[in-house]
Amino acid sequence: MAFNQELEAVTQAFSGHGVDEKSLVTLLGKWDPLERESFRKKTPHLFSEDHERHFQRWDDQYVRLLKHEFVRFKNAVVLWSMHPWERDARLVKEALKKGPNAYGVLIEVSCTRSSEELLGARKAYHSLFDHSIEEDVASHIHGIERKLLVALLSAYRYEGTKVKDDTAKSEAKILSNAIKNAHKKPINEDDEVIRILATRSKLHLQAVYKHYKEISGKNLDEDLDDLRFKEAVQCLCTPQTYFSKVLNAALRIDVDKNTKKSLTRVVVTRADIDMKDIKAEYHNLYGVSLPQKVEEVARGSYKDFLLNLIVRGG
């Protein structure tokens, strides 16, 4: 391989999600000082030239980013190896530490797990942190989101097959009226809306979702302006669409490190649950297969590990 080709390969190894360890070992590891200097001079997005002192220095921000890329594989393996209860408990704790931008993870955990899985996460949280999820959410979150998040994370939903269609239709009308009158009473302060979303079974809510569209002509989540309520409805009623959108956002090259982390979280947590359905919806929405997109964007052992999890999901 010519040096210019090697240079391109090493540059690519540093680009994307994760790093291509094999290229770094086999190519970068054998370069002599002049070749490494040439690499530094030809990658100004990685190195800047100190003209006064005559040397090239790493860009500090990029080094910080690389630290995250090098540990992506390790984090995925650790998360995959955890008991699902511990995994969800730690995801909740991390989201609370990060603040409002991460509260979507609280919605995701509370609305896409079964009743037993969510109860298990609450038990694991007790074991790990000597607090309950509910009390930590209530004490850490002081904004308008608190009432909804506490209610969702406290839920233990009915999971049988019985749905009262008349009740679902009636509650669709309640939601429609609440949205129309949101200028008088914000959705996040409406106890009836929170009751419906936090206590009804997922099958019931899917029936509500269907009746809402019949009433308003639009999907319920499309009419909701509040981000957390929108995410809750998507997670409860159309989870495969929700996860596909999260994955698509995470697979962009130009996103922040927290958005990138969603790729690991979703693949690891859904691999044994509904990955087959997520892959079908992803292809339907974006016209490309999820494995193909991961192949394009991810690198090295991290990429290989993700692809194995995606394939095992059916």
Short mmCIF file of C-alpha atoms in Angstrom, two decimals:
data_model
loop_
_atom_site.label_atom_id
_atom_site.label_comp_id
_atom_site.label_asym_id
_atom_site.label_seq_id
_atom_site.Cartn_x
_atom_site.Cartn_y
_atom_site.Cartn_z
CA MET A 1 0.00 0.00 0.00
CA ALA A 2 1.39 3.41 -0.98
CA PHE A 3 1.96 5.94 1.81
CA ASN A 4 -0.85 8.22 0.60
CA GLN A 5 -3.24 5.27 0.80
CA GLU A 6 -1.96 4.45 4.28
CA LEU A 7 -2.43 8.09 5.26
CA GLU A 8 -6.03 8.00 4.07
CA ALA A 9 -6.66 4.74 5.93
CA VAL A 10 -5.29 6.10 9.22
CA THR A 11 -7.23 9.35 8.83
CA GLN A 12 -10.39 7.29 8.29
CA ALA A 13 -9.52 5.19 11.35
CA PHE A 14 -9.87 8.33 13.47
CA SER A 15 -13.14 9.37 11.82
CA GLY A 16 -16.61 8.21 12.75
CA HIS A 17 -17.99 6.30 15.70
CA GLY A 18 -15.26 4.32 17.44
CA VAL A 19 -11.78 3.85 15.98
CA ASP A 20 -10.34 1.32 13.54
CA GLU A 21 -7.80 -0.33 15.85
CA LYS A 22 -6.47 -2.65 13.16
CA SER A 23 -5.42 0.19 10.84
CA LEU A 24 -3.83 2.07 13.73
CA VAL A 25 -1.82 -0.99 14.75
CA THR A 26 -0.73 -2.18 11.31
CA LEU A 27 -0.12 1.22 9.67
CA LEU A 28 0.45 3.96 12.24
CA GLY A 29 2.44 1.54 14.39
CA LYS A 30 5.06 0.97 11.67
CA TRP A 31 5.53 4.56 10.46
CA ASP A 32 8.94 6.13 11.03
CA PRO A 33 9.34 9.70 12.40
CA LEU A 34 9.25 11.32 8.95
CA GLU A 35 6.06 9.48 8.00
CA ARG A 36 4.41 10.46 11.27
CA GLU A 37 5.45 14.08 10.67
CA SER A 38 3.94 13.92 7.20
CA PHE A 39 0.71 12.58 8.73
CA ARG A 40 0.58 15.49 11.18
CA LYS A 41 1.18 18.08 8.44
CA LYS A 42 -1.45 16.62 6.12
CA THR A 43 -4.25 16.42 8.71
CA PRO A 44 -4.90 20.03 9.78
CA HIS A 45 -8.25 19.00 11.29
CA LEU A 46 -6.25 16.88 13.76
CA PHE A 47 -3.07 18.94 14.20
CA SER A 48 -2.23 22.63 14.16
CA GLU A 49 1.15 24.06 13.19
CA ASP A 50 3.11 26.07 15.74
CA HIS A 51 5.08 28.20 13.27
CA GLU A 52 7.09 29.94 15.95
CA ARG A 53 8.39 26.72 17.53
CA HIS A 54 8.29 24.58 14.38
CA PHE A 55 6.20 21.58 15.38
CA GLN A 56 2.69 20.22 14.93
CA ARG A 57 0.44 19.80 17.96
CA TRP A 58 -2.74 17.83 18.48
CA ASP A 59 -5.93 19.82 18.55
CA ASP A 60 -6.98 19.65 22.23
CA GLN A 61 -10.68 19.37 21.47
CA TYR A 62 -10.10 16.50 19.07
CA VAL A 63 -8.01 14.64 21.66
CA ARG A 64 -10.93 14.92 24.07
CA LEU A 65 -13.24 13.56 21.40
CA LEU A 66 -10.86 10.69 20.65
CA LYS A 67 -10.91 9.61 24.27
CA HIS A 68 -14.65 9.03 23.91
CA GLU A 69 -14.18 7.17 20.63
CA PHE A 70 -11.55 4.81 22.06
CA VAL A 71 -13.81 3.78 24.96
CA ARG A 72 -16.97 3.28 22.88
CA PHE A 73 -16.27 -0.43 22.39
CA LYS A 74 -15.49 -0.94 26.08
CA ASN A 75 -18.67 0.86 27.12
CA ALA A 76 -20.79 -1.22 24.73
CA VAL A 77 -19.33 -4.48 26.05
CA VAL A 78 -19.84 -3.46 29.68
CA LEU A 79 -23.41 -2.33 29.04
CA TRP A 80 -24.24 -5.52 27.13
CA SER A 81 -22.82 -7.70 29.93
CA MET A 82 -24.95 -6.06 32.63
CA HIS A 83 -28.19 -7.48 33.95
CA PRO A 84 -30.94 -5.46 32.19
CA TRP A 85 -32.21 -4.16 35.53
CA GLU A 86 -28.79 -2.78 36.47
CA ARG A 87 -28.33 -1.39 32.97
CA ASP A 88 -31.56 0.60 33.12
CA ALA A 89 -30.88 1.79 36.67
CA ARG A 90 -27.48 3.12 35.62
CA LEU A 91 -28.93 4.75 32.50
CA VAL A 92 -31.46 6.58 34.69
CA LYS A 93 -28.77 7.69 37.14
CA GLU A 94 -26.55 8.97 34.34
CA ALA A 95 -29.44 10.88 32.76
CA LEU A 96 -30.23 12.57 36.07
CA LYS A 97 -26.58 13.63 36.42
CA LYS A 98 -26.44 15.06 32.90
CA GLY A 99 -29.57 17.14 33.30
CA PRO A 100 -32.47 18.20 31.05
CA ASN A 101 -30.82 17.32 27.71
CA ALA A 102 -30.71 13.67 28.82
CA TYR A 103 -34.21 13.38 30.26
CA GLY A 104 -35.38 11.65 27.10
CA VAL A 105 -33.59 8.55 28.45
CA LEU A 106 -35.95 8.62 31.46
CA ILE A 107 -38.90 8.63 29.06
CA GLU A 108 -37.33 5.81 27.06
CA VAL A 109 -36.74 3.56 30.07
CA SER A 110 -40.14 4.22 31.62
CA CYS A 111 -42.18 3.82 28.43
CA THR A 112 -40.48 1.08 26.39
CA ARG A 113 -39.90 -1.50 29.15
CA SER A 114 -42.46 -4.00 30.36
CA SER A 115 -43.98 -3.50 33.79
CA GLU A 116 -41.71 -6.20 35.25
CA GLU A 117 -38.63 -4.74 33.56
CA LEU A 118 -39.34 -1.27 34.94
CA LEU A 119 -40.01 -2.71 38.40
CA GLY A 120 -36.70 -4.58 38.13
CA ALA A 121 -34.89 -1.35 37.25
CA ARG A 122 -36.39 0.29 40.32
CA LYS A 123 -35.20 -2.62 42.49
CA ALA A 124 -31.69 -2.41 41.00
CA TYR A 125 -31.65 1.34 41.63
CA HIS A 126 -32.35 0.66 45.33
CA SER A 127 -29.46 -1.80 45.43
CA LEU A 128 -26.97 0.40 43.58
CA PHE A 129 -27.72 3.87 44.98
CA ASP A 130 -29.65 3.42 48.26
CA HIS A 131 -32.44 5.62 46.92
CA SER A 132 -35.53 5.05 44.84
CA ILE A 133 -35.74 6.23 41.24
CA GLU A 134 -38.88 8.15 42.10
CA GLU A 135 -37.33 10.12 44.95
CA ASP A 136 -34.21 10.97 42.95
CA VAL A 137 -36.26 12.14 39.97
CA ALA A 138 -38.50 14.20 42.27
CA SER A 139 -35.52 15.77 44.08
CA HIS A 140 -33.30 16.39 41.05
CA ILE A 141 -35.90 17.71 38.61
CA HIS A 142 -37.56 20.94 39.62
CA GLY A 143 -39.12 22.01 36.35
CA ILE A 144 -42.45 21.34 34.70
CA GLU A 145 -41.27 17.90 33.57
CA ARG A 146 -41.15 16.45 37.07
CA LYS A 147 -44.82 15.49 37.42
CA LEU A 148 -44.84 13.51 34.16
CA LEU A 149 -41.48 11.81 34.74
CA VAL A 150 -42.29 10.70 38.29
CA ALA A 151 -45.64 9.34 37.14
CA LEU A 152 -44.13 7.41 34.21
CA LEU A 153 -41.28 5.93 36.24
CA SER A 154 -43.70 4.88 39.01
CA ALA A 155 -46.01 3.03 36.62
CA TYR A 156 -46.89 -0.66 36.69
CA ARG A 157 -49.12 -1.04 33.66
CA TYR A 158 -51.67 -3.73 32.89
CA GLU A 159 -50.24 -5.93 30.12
CA GLY A 160 -53.24 -8.06 29.19
CA THR A 161 -55.05 -7.97 25.88
CA LYS A 162 -58.36 -6.41 26.96
CA VAL A 163 -59.03 -2.87 25.75
CA LYS A 164 -62.29 -0.98 26.23
CA ASP A 165 -62.68 0.78 22.92
CA ASP A 166 -65.30 3.24 24.18
CA THR A 167 -62.93 4.34 26.95
CA ALA A 168 -60.07 4.69 24.48
CA LYS A 169 -62.25 6.83 22.22
CA SER A 170 -63.34 8.97 25.18
CA GLU A 171 -59.75 9.51 26.28
CA ALA A 172 -58.72 10.40 22.74
CA LYS A 173 -61.29 13.21 22.95
CA ILE A 174 -59.88 14.27 26.33
CA LEU A 175 -56.40 14.52 24.79
CA SER A 176 -57.74 16.38 21.76
CA ASN A 177 -59.49 18.95 23.94
CA ALA A 178 -56.44 19.32 26.18
CA ILE A 179 -54.22 20.06 23.16
CA LYS A 180 -56.72 22.55 21.73
CA ASN A 181 -56.87 24.36 25.08
CA ALA A 182 -53.14 24.21 25.82
CA HIS A 183 -52.96 28.02 25.60
CA LYS A 184 -55.23 28.15 28.67
CA LYS A 185 -53.81 25.19 30.56
CA PRO A 186 -50.42 23.77 29.48
CA ILE A 187 -50.34 20.05 28.75
CA ASN A 188 -47.64 19.47 31.33
CA GLU A 189 -49.98 20.77 34.03
CA ASP A 190 -52.97 18.68 32.97
CA ASP A 191 -53.47 15.86 35.47
CA GLU A 192 -55.89 14.00 33.20
CA VAL A 193 -53.38 13.85 30.35
CA ILE A 194 -50.66 12.63 32.72
CA ARG A 195 -53.06 10.03 34.20
CA ILE A 196 -53.83 8.60 30.76
CA LEU A 197 -50.19 8.40 29.67
CA ALA A 198 -48.87 7.09 32.98
CA THR A 199 -51.46 4.46 33.89
CA ARG A 200 -53.07 3.02 30.76
CA SER A 201 -51.77 -0.14 29.10
CA LYS A 202 -49.79 0.19 25.91
CA LEU A 203 -52.49 -1.58 23.91
CA HIS A 204 -55.05 0.83 25.30
CA LEU A 205 -52.85 3.81 24.41
CA GLN A 206 -52.37 2.48 20.89
CA ALA A 207 -56.17 2.43 20.57
CA VAL A 208 -56.26 6.01 21.90
CA TYR A 209 -53.61 6.92 19.31
CA LYS A 210 -55.75 5.45 16.52
CA HIS A 211 -58.93 7.24 17.67
CA TYR A 212 -57.07 10.52 18.08
CA LYS A 213 -56.07 10.43 14.42
CA GLU A 214 -59.68 9.73 13.45
CA ILE A 215 -60.77 12.76 15.46
CA SER A 216 -58.07 15.25 14.49
CA GLY A 217 -56.67 13.92 11.23
CA LYS A 218 -53.14 13.96 12.64
CA ASN A 219 -51.08 11.67 14.85
CA LEU A 220 -51.13 12.51 18.54
CA ASP A 221 -47.37 13.06 18.77
CA GLU A 222 -47.51 15.47 15.82
CA ASP A 223 -49.94 17.72 17.69
CA LEU A 224 -47.93 17.77 20.92
CA ASP A 225 -45.52 20.69 21.30
CA ASP A 226 -44.04 19.56 24.61
CA LEU A 227 -40.97 17.42 23.84
CA ARG A 228 -41.33 15.04 26.80
CA PHE A 229 -45.00 14.34 26.11
CA LYS A 230 -44.17 13.83 22.42
CA GLU A 231 -41.39 11.35 23.33
CA ALA A 232 -43.66 9.54 25.79
CA VAL A 233 -46.38 9.05 23.16
CA GLN A 234 -43.84 7.83 20.59
CA CYS A 235 -42.25 5.38 23.05
CA LEU A 236 -45.62 4.04 24.19
CA CYS A 237 -47.43 3.89 20.84
CA THR A 238 -44.81 3.71 18.06
CA PRO A 239 -41.56 2.55 19.73
CA GLN A 240 -39.92 1.22 16.55
CA THR A 241 -40.35 4.63 14.89
CA TYR A 242 -38.98 6.36 17.98
CA PHE A 243 -35.91 4.13 18.14
CA SER A 244 -35.29 4.46 14.39
CA LYS A 245 -35.23 8.24 14.71
CA VAL A 246 -32.88 8.10 17.71
CA LEU A 247 -30.54 5.78 15.79
CA ASN A 248 -30.59 7.97 12.70
CA ALA A 249 -29.66 11.04 14.76
CA ALA A 250 -26.88 9.12 16.51
CA LEU A 251 -25.42 7.84 13.23
CA ARG A 252 -24.67 11.32 11.91
CA ILE A 253 -20.99 12.24 11.94
CA ASP A 254 -21.46 15.83 13.08
CA VAL A 255 -23.35 15.19 16.33
CA ASP A 256 -22.21 15.71 19.91
CA LYS A 257 -20.84 12.88 22.03
CA ASN A 258 -24.06 12.45 24.03
CA THR A 259 -26.15 11.97 20.90
CA LYS A 260 -23.58 9.45 19.61
CA LYS A 261 -23.97 7.47 22.84
CA SER A 262 -27.57 6.79 21.89
CA LEU A 263 -26.32 4.35 19.25
CA THR A 264 -24.79 2.07 21.89
CA ARG A 265 -27.76 2.43 24.23
CA VAL A 266 -30.43 1.58 21.68
CA VAL A 267 -28.60 -1.31 20.02
CA VAL A 268 -27.63 -2.89 23.35
CA THR A 269 -31.03 -2.49 25.02
CA ARG A 270 -33.14 -3.58 22.02
CA ALA A 271 -31.01 -6.39 20.54
CA ASP A 272 -32.96 -9.09 22.39
CA ILE A 273 -36.33 -7.29 22.29
CA ASP A 274 -37.48 -5.79 19.00
CA MET A 275 -34.42 -5.19 16.82
CA LYS A 276 -36.03 -6.95 13.86
CA ASP A 277 -38.95 -4.50 13.90
CA ILE A 278 -36.62 -1.53 14.40
CA LYS A 279 -34.52 -2.58 11.40
CA ALA A 280 -37.63 -2.84 9.23
CA GLU A 281 -38.88 0.59 10.33
CA TYR A 282 -35.44 2.16 9.89
CA HIS A 283 -35.28 0.90 6.31
CA ASN A 284 -38.83 2.12 5.71
CA LEU A 285 -38.03 5.61 7.00
CA TYR A 286 -34.57 6.16 5.54
CA GLY A 287 -34.29 3.84 2.55
CA VAL A 288 -31.11 2.18 3.79
CA SER A 289 -30.61 -0.84 6.04
CA LEU A 290 -29.48 -0.22 9.61
CA PRO A 291 -26.50 -2.64 9.29
CA GLN A 292 -25.38 -0.82 6.14
CA LYS A 293 -25.55 2.56 7.88
CA VAL A 294 -23.58 1.26 10.88
CA GLU A 295 -21.01 -0.24 8.49
CA GLU A 296 -20.56 3.18 6.87
CA VAL A 297 -20.26 5.23 10.04
CA ALA A 298 -18.78 3.05 12.81
CA ARG A 299 -15.19 1.83 13.06
CA GLY A 300 -13.19 -1.10 14.35
CA SER A 301 -14.20 -3.45 17.14
CA TYR A 302 -17.04 -1.13 18.11
CA LYS A 303 -18.58 -1.50 14.65
CA ASP A 304 -18.13 -5.29 14.66
CA PHE A 305 -19.74 -5.59 18.08
CA LEU A 306 -22.74 -3.44 17.12
CA LEU A 307 -23.27 -5.41 13.90
CA ASN A 308 -23.23 -8.69 15.83
CA LEU A 309 -25.92 -7.39 18.17
CA ILE A 310 -28.03 -6.05 15.30
CA VAL A 311 -27.80 -9.36 13.41
CA ARG A 312 -28.67 -11.45 16.48
CA GLY A 313 -31.84 -9.40 16.78
CA GLY A 314 -33.26 -11.13 13.72
#
